[in-house]
CSV table of C-alpha atoms in Angstrom, one decimal:
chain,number,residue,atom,x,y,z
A,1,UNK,CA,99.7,131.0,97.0
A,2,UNK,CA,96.2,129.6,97.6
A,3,UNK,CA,94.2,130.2,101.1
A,4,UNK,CA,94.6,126.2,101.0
A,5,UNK,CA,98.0,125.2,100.7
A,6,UNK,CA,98.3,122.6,103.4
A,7,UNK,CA,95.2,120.7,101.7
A,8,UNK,CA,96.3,121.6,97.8
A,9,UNK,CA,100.2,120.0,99.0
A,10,UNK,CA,98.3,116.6,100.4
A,11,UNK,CA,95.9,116.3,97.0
A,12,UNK,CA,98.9,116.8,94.9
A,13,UNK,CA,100.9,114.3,96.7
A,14,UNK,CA,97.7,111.9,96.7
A,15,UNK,CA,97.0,112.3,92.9
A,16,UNK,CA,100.9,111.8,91.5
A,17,UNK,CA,102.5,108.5,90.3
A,18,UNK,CA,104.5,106.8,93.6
A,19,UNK,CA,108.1,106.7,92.7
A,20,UNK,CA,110.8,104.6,95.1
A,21,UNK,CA,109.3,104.4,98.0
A,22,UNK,CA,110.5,101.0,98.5
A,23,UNK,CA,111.0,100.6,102.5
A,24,UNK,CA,108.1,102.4,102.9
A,25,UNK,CA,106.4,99.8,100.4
A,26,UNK,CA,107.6,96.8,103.1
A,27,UNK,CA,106.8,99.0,106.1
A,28,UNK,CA,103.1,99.2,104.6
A,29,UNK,CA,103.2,95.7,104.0
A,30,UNK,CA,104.4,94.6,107.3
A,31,UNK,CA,101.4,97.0,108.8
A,32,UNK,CA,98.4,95.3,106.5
A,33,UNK,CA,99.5,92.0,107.6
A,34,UNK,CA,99.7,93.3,111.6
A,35,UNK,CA,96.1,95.0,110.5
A,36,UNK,CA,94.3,91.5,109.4
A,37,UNK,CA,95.6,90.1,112.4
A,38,UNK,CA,94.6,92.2,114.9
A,39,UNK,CA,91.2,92.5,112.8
A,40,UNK,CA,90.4,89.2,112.8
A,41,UNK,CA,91.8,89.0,116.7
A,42,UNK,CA,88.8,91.2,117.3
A,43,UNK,CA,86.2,89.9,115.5
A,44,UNK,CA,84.2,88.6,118.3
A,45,UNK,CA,84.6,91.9,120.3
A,46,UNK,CA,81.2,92.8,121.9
A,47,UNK,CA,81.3,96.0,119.9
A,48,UNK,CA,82.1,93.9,116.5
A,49,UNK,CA,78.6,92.3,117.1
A,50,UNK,CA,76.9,95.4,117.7
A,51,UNK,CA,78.4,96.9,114.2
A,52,UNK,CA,77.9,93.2,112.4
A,53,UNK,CA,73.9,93.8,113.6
A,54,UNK,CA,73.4,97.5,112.2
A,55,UNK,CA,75.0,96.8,108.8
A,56,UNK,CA,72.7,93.2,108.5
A,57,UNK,CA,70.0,95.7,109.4
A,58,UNK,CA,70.5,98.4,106.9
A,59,UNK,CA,71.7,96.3,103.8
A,60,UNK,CA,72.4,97.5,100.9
A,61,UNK,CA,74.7,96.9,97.6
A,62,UNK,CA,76.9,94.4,97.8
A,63,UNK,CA,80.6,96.2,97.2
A,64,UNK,CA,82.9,95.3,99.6
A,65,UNK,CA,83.6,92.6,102.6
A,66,UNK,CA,83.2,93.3,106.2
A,67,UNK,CA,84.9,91.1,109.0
A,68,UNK,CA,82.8,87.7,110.1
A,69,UNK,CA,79.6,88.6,108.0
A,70,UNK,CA,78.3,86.1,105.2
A,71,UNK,CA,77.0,89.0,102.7
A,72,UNK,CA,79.2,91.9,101.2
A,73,UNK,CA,77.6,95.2,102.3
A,74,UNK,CA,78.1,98.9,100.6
A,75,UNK,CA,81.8,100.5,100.6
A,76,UNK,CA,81.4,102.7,103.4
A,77,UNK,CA,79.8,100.3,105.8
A,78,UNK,CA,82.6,98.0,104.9
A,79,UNK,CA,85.4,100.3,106.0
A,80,UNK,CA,82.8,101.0,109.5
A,81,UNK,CA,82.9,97.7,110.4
A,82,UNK,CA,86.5,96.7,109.5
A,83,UNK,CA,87.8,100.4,111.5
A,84,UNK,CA,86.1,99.8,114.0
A,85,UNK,CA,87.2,95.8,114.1
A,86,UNK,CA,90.6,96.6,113.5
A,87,UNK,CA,90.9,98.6,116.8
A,88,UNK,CA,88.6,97.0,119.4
A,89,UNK,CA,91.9,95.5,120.8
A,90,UNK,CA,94.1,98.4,120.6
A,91,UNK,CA,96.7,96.1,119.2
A,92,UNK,CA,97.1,98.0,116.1
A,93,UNK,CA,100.4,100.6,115.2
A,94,UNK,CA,100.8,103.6,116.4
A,95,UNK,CA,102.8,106.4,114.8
A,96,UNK,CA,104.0,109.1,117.6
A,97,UNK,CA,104.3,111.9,115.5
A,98,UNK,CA,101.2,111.7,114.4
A,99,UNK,CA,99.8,111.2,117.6
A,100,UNK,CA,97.4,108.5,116.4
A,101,UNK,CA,96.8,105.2,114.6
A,102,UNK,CA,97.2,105.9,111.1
A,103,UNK,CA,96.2,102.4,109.4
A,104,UNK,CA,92.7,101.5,111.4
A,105,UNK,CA,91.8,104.4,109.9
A,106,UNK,CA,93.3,104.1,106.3
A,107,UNK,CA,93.4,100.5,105.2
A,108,UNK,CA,89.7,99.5,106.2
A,109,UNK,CA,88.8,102.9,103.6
A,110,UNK,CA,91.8,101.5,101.0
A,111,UNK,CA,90.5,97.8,100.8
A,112,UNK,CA,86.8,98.7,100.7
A,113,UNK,CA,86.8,101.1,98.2
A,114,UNK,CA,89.7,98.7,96.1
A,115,UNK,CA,87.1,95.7,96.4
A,116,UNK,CA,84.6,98.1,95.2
A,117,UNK,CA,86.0,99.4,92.2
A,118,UNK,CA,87.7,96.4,91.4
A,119,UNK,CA,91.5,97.7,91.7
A,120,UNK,CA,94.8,95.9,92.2
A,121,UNK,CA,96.3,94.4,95.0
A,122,UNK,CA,99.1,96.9,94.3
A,123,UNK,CA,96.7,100.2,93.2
A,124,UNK,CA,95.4,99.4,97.0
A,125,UNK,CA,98.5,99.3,98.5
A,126,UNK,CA,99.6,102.3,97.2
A,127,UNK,CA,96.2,104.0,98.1
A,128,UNK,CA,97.1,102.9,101.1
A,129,UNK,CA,100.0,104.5,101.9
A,130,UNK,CA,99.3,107.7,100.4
A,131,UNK,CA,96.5,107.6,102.8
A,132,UNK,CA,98.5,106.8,106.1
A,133,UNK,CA,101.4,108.8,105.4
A,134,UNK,CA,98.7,112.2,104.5
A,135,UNK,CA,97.2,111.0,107.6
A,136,UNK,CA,100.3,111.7,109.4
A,137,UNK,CA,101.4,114.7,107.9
A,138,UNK,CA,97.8,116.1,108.9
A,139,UNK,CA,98.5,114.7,112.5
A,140,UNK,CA,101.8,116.5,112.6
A,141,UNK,CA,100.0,119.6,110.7
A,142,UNK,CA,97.1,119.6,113.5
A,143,UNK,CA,99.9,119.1,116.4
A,144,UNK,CA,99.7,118.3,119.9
A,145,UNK,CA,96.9,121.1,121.5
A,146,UNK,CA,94.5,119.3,119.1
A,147,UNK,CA,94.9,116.0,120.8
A,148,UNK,CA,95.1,117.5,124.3
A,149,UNK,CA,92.3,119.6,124.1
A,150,UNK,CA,90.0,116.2,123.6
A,151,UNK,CA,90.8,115.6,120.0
A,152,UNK,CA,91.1,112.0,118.4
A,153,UNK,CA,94.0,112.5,116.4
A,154,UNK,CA,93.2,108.7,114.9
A,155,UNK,CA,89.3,109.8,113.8
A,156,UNK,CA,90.3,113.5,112.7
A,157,UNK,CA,93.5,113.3,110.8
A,158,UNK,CA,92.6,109.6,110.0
A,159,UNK,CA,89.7,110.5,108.1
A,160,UNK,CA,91.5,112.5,105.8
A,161,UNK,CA,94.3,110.1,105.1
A,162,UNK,CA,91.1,107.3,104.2
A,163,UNK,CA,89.4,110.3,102.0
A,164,UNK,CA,92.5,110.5,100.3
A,165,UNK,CA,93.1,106.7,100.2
A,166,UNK,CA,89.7,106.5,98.5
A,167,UNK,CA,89.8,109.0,96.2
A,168,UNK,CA,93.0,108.1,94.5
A,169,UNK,CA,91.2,104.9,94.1
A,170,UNK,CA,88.8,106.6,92.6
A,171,UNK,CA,90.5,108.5,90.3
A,172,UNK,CA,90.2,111.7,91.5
A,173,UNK,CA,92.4,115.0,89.9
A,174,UNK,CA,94.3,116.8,92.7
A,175,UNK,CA,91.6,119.8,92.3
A,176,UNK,CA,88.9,116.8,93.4
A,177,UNK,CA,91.1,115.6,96.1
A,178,UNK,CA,91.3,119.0,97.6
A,179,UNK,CA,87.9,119.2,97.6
A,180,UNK,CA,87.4,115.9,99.6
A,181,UNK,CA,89.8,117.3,102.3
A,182,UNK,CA,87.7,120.4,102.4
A,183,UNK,CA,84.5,118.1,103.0
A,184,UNK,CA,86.2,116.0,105.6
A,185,UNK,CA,87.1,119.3,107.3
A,186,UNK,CA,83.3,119.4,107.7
A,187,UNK,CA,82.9,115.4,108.6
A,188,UNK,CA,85.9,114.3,110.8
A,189,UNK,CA,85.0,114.0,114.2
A,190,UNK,CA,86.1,112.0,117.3
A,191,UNK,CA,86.7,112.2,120.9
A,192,UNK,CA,89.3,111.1,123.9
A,193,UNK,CA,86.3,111.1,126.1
A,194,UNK,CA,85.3,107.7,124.3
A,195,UNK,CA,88.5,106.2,125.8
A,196,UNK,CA,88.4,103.4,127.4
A,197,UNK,CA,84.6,102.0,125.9
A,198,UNK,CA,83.7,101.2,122.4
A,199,UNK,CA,83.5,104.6,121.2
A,200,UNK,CA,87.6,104.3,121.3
A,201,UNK,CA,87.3,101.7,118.2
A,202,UNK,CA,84.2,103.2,116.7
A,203,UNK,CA,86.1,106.5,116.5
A,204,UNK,CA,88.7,104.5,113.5
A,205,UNK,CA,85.7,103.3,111.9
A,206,UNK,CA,84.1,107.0,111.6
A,207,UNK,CA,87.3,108.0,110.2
A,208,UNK,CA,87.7,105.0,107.6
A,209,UNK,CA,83.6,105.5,106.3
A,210,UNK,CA,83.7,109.2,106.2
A,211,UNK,CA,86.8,109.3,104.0
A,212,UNK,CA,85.3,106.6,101.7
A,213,UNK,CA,82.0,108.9,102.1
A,214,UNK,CA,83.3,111.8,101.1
A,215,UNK,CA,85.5,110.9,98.7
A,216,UNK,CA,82.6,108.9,96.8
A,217,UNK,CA,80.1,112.3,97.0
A,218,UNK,CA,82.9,114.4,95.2
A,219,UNK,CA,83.7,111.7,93.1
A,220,UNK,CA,79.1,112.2,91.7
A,221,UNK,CA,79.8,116.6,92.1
A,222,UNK,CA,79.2,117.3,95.4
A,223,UNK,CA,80.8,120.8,95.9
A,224,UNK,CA,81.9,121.6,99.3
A,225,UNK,CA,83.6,124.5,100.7
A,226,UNK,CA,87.5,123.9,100.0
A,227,UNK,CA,88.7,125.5,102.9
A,228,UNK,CA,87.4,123.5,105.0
A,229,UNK,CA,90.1,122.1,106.8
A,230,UNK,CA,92.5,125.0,106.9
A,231,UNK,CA,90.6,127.9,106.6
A,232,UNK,CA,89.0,130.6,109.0
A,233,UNK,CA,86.5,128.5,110.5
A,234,UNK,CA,87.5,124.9,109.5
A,235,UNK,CA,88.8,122.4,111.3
A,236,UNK,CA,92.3,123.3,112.2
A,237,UNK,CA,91.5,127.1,113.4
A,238,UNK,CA,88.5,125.6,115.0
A,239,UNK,CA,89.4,122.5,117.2
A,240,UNK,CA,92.9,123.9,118.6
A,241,UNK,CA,94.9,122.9,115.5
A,242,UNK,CA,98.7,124.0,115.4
A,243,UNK,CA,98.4,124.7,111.6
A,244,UNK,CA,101.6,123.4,111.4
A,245,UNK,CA,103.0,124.2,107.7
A,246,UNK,CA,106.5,121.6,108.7
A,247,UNK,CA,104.3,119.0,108.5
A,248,UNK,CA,104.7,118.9,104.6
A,249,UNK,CA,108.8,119.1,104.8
A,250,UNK,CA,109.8,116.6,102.6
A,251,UNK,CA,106.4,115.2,101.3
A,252,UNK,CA,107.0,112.7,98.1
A,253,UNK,CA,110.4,112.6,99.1
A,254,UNK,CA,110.6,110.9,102.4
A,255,UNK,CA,108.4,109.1,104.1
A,256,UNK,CA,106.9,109.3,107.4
A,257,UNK,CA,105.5,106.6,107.9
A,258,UNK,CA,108.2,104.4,108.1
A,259,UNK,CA,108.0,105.8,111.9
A,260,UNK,CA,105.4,103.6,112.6
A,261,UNK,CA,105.3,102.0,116.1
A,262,UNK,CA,104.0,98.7,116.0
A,263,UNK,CA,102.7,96.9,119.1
A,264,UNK,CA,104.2,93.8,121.1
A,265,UNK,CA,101.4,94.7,124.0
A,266,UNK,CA,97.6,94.3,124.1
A,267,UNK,CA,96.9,97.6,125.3
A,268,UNK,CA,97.6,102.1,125.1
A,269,UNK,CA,100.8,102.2,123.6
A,270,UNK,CA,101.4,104.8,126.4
A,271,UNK,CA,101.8,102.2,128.8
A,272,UNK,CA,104.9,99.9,126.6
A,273,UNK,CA,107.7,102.1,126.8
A,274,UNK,CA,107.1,101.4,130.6
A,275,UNK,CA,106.1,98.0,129.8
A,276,UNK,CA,110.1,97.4,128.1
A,277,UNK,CA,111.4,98.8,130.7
A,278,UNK,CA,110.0,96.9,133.5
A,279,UNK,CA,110.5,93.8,131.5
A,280,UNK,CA,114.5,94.3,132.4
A,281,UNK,CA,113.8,94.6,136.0
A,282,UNK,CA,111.9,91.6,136.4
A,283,UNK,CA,110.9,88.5,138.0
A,284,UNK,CA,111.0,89.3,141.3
A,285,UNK,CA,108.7,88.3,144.1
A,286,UNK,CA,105.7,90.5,143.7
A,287,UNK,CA,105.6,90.5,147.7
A,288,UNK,CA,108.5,91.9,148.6
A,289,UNK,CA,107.7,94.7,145.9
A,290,UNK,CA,107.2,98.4,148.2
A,291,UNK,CA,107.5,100.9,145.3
A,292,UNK,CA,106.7,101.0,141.5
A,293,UNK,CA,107.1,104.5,140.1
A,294,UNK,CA,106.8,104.9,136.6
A,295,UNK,CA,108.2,108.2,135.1
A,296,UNK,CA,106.4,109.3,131.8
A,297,UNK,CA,105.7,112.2,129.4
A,298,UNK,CA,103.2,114.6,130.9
A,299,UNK,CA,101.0,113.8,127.6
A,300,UNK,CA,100.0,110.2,128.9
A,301,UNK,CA,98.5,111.5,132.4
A,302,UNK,CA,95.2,112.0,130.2
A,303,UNK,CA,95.5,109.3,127.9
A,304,UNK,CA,96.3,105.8,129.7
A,305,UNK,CA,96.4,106.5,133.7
A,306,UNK,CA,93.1,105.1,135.1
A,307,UNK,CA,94.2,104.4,138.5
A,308,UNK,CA,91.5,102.1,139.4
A,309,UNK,CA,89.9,100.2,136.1
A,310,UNK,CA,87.0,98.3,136.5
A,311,UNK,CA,86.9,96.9,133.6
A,312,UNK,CA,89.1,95.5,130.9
A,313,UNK,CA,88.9,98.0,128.6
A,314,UNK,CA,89.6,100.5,131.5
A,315,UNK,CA,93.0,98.5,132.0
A,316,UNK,CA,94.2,98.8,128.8
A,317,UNK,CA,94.6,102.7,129.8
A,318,UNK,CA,96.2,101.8,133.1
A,319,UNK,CA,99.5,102.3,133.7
A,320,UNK,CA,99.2,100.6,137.9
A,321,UNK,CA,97.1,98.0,136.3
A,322,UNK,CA,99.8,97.0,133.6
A,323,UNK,CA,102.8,97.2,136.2
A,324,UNK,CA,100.9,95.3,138.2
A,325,UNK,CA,99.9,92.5,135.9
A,326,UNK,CA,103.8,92.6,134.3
A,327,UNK,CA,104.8,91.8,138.1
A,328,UNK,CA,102.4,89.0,139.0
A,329,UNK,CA,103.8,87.8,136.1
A,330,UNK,CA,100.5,88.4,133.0
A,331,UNK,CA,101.8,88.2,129.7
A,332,UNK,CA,100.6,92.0,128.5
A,333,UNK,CA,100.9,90.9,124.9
A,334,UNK,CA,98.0,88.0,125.6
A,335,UNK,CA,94.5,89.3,125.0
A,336,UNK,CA,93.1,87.7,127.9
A,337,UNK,CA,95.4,89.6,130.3
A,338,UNK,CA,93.0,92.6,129.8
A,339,UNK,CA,89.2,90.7,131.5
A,340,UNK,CA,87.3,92.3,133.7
A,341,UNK,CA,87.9,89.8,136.1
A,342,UNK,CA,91.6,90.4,136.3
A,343,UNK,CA,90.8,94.1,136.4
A,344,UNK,CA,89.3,93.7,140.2
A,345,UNK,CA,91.4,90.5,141.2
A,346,UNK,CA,92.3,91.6,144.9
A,347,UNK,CA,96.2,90.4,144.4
A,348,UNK,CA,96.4,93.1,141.4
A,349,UNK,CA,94.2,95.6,143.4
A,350,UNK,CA,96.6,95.6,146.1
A,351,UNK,CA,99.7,95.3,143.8
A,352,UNK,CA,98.6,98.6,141.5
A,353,UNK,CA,98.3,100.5,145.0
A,354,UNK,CA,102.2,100.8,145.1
A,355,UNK,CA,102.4,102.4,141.4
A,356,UNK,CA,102.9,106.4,141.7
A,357,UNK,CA,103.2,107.6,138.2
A,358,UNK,CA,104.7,111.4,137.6
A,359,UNK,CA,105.7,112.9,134.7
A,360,UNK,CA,108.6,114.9,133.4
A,361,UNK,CA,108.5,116.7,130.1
A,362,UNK,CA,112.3,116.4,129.5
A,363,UNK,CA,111.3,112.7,128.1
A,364,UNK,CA,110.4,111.8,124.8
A,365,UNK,CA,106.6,110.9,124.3
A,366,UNK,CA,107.7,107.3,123.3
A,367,UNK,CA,109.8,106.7,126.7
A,368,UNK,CA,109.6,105.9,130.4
A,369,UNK,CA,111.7,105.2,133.4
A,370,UNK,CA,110.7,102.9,135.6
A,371,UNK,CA,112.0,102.3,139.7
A,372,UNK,CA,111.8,99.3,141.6
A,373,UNK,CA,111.6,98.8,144.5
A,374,UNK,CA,111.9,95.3,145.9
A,375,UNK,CA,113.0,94.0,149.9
A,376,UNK,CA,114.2,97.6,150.4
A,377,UNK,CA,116.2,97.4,147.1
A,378,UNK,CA,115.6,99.7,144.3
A,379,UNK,CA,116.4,99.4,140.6
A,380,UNK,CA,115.7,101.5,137.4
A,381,UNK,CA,115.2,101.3,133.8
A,382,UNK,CA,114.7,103.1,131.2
A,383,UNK,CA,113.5,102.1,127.1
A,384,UNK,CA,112.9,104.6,124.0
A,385,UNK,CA,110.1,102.7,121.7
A,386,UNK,CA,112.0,104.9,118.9
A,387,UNK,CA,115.1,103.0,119.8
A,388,UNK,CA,116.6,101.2,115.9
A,389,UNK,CA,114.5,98.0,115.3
A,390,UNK,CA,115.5,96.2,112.2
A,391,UNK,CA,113.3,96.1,109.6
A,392,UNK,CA,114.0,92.1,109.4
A,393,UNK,CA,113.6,92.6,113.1
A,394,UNK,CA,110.4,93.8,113.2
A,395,UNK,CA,108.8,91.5,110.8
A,396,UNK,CA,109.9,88.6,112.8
A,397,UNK,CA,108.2,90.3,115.9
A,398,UNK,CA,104.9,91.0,113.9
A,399,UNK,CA,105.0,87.4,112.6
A,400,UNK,CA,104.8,86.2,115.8
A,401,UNK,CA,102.6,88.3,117.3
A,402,UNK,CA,100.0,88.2,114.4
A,403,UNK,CA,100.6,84.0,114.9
A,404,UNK,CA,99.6,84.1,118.5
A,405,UNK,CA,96.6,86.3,117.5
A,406,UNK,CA,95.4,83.8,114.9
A,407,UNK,CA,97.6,81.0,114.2
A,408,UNK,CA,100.3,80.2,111.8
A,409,UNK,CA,98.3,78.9,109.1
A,410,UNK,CA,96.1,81.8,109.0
A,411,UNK,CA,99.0,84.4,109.1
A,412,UNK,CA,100.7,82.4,106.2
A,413,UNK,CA,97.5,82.7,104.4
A,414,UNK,CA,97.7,86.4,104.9
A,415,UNK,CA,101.3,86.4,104.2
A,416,UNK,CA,100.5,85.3,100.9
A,417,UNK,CA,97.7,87.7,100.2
A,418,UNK,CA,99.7,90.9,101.2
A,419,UNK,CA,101.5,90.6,98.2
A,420,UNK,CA,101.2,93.6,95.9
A,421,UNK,CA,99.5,90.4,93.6
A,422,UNK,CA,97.0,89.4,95.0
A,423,UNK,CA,93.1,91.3,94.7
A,424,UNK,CA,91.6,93.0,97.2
A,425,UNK,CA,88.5,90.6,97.4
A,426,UNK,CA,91.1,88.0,97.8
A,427,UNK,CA,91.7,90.0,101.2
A,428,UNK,CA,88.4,90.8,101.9
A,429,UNK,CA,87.8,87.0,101.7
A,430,UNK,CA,90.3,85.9,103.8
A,431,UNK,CA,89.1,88.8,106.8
A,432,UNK,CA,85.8,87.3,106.0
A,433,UNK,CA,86.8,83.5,106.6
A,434,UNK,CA,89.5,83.5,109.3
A,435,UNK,CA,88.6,83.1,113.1
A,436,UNK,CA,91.1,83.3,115.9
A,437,UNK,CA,91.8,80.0,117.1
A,438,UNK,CA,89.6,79.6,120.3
């Protein structure tokens, strides 16, 4: 037994041939095409222009693509922009187990470090999805306390899932692998406090170029302490990490990350169980409405409950500003439901005042209840995100979604490129070229 075997058991599983695998294949799939989309969706974002401007200003080799600039720019800048991009809308999966968004972390890492090594549409692919399903298992491995002591599962486990990602692009052995898990250990950071402003997005971005970072420094000898991660003072003991040895049950066997929660609203996906279950109670006429109590796990009270957002961003992490919107009758699944203007628009002001949210641990993290109450009358329901959805199901969901986002001729451009067939650059291109209709 090594003093490393959580890490050892991920650079293993990184380094070996992928065998089956195949709904996990389409569920990766399904999640790059949702990841362009919501990438390009954001590509405009104030803090996409602020990230655009620092890498025009440092420069460098051109390797890779990054979303809406004209030059290619080094590997790891790439995969800073793109994170970052990919999750200035907080439209992007979620995976609950993990407690994080495994592929704005993973994928921007993936396609930079494909497009700069010249690998195969399917070599990144399966990079890929080694990298989101380690970054899962590391999620699960880290566990809960990390996340509510202030921990951004997304940036922390993320980064090693996109060090892994990288690396097998790279060509890494196992022992090298292990090593660029020990060095992330060192270099994964990110906050909750950043909720809620652009240090939320930036925090995917840290997490895609430090895994392509570190993986490139082992990759010329760098020689960092293995134990980084897992070991007396690394990460895990360090930052309130479970150390959760379950988290490997079943690695290279089952998958994970077919768990994946993808989004149908613009905002915390906190706030769409209650979101689906409010849907089922509604229209009604928003002034008759006396009562809205939304019931949720005690996990969400620190992650999406601003009572009083001011701003856009702050409603994303509202659960009285989303009940609110959903009974005025705001599409929550259109971007521009989210503006600062509808943030302090006196009918929702006075609307989110009759939302009491409370918690009760008996319900599952990816659940609510909501109640009702309407001309004295009250109603309830109730929705599981983890309820079945088809896999033919979900793709038709995505489609749509990722065609309101950008428009169908864009998405059947992607649809085409997400083929295990087509080259990264081809991608990269594509993210490069396409601009959300409006």
């Amino acid at each position: 037994m090594t003093d490393t075997p959580f890490a050892d058991a991920l650079a293993h599983f990184a380094a070996s041939p992928l065998a089956g695998a195949d709904t996990a294949r389409e569920v990766l799939r399904l999640s790059l095409l949702d990841w362009c989309a919501v990438a390009i969706a954001g590509r405009q974002e104030p803090v996409a222009q602020v990230l655009r401007a620092l890498a025009e200003d440092e420069g460098g080799v051109p390797q890779a693509h990054a979303i809406g600039m004209a030059i290619l720019v080094p590997a790891r800048m790439a995969a800073l922009v793109n994170g970052t991009l990919s999750h200035a809308l907080d439209y992007d999966d979620t995976h609950f187990a993990h407690i994080g968004h495994p592929s704005v972390a993973v994928i921007p890492a993936a396609l930079a470090m494909a497009e700069r090594v010249g690998a195969s549409g399917r070599a990144m692919q399966e990079a890929a999805l080694v990298g989101v399903e380690a970054s899962v298992r590391t999620g699960v491995w880290l566990g809960r306390g990390h996340y509510q002591a202030g921990f951004h599962q997304t940036a922390t486990a993320g980064a090693i899932g996109a060090g892994l990602a990288a690396g097998r692009l790279l060509g890494l052995s196992a022992a090298e692998l292990a090593d660029v898990i020990g060095l992330l250990g060192t270099r994964a950071s990110g906050l909750k406090s950043q909720f809620g402003t652009m240090g939320k997005p930036f925090n995917a971005g840290i997490a895609a170029a430090n895994g392509v970072e570190a993986a490139l420094l082992v990759s010329k000898g760098f020689d960092p302490r293995r134990a980084g991660l897992e070991g007396p003072q690394g990460l895990g003991p360090t930052h309130h990490g479970a150390g959760d040895m379950g988290a490997l049950e079943g690695l290279g066997q089952s998958w994970r990350f077919e768990e994946v929660s993808h989004k149908f609203h613009a905002c915390c996906h906190g706030l769409h169980a209650a979101l689906e279950a409010v849907a089922g109670l509604l229209p009604v006429d928003p002034d008759g409405i006396s009562a809205i109590e939304v019931v949720t796990h005690p996990r969400w009270l620190t992650v999406c409950n601003i009572a009083a957002p001011a701003t856009g961003l702050e409603a994303k992490f509202s659960y009285a500003q989303v009940m609110a919107l959903a009974a005025l009758g705001h599409d929550t699944a259109r971007l521009d439901s989210y503006t600062d203007a509808l943030a302090r628009a006196p009918e929702v002001v006075a609307l989110r005042g009759w939302v009491d949210v409370t918690s009760d641990d008996r319900l599952a993290e990816s659940a609510a209840i909501v109640r009702l109450t309407v001309n004295g009358e009250s109603r309830e329901a109730t929705h599981d995100l983890l309820a079945p959805l088809p896999l033919a199901t979900r793709a038709a969901k995505l489609q749509a979604k990722a065609e309101a986002l950008i428009g169908a001729d864009a998405v059947a451009r992607l649809s085409g490129l997400v083929t295990e067939n087509a080259a990264p650059g081809e991608i990269g291109a594509a993210l490069q070229e396409l601009q959300a209709p409006g």
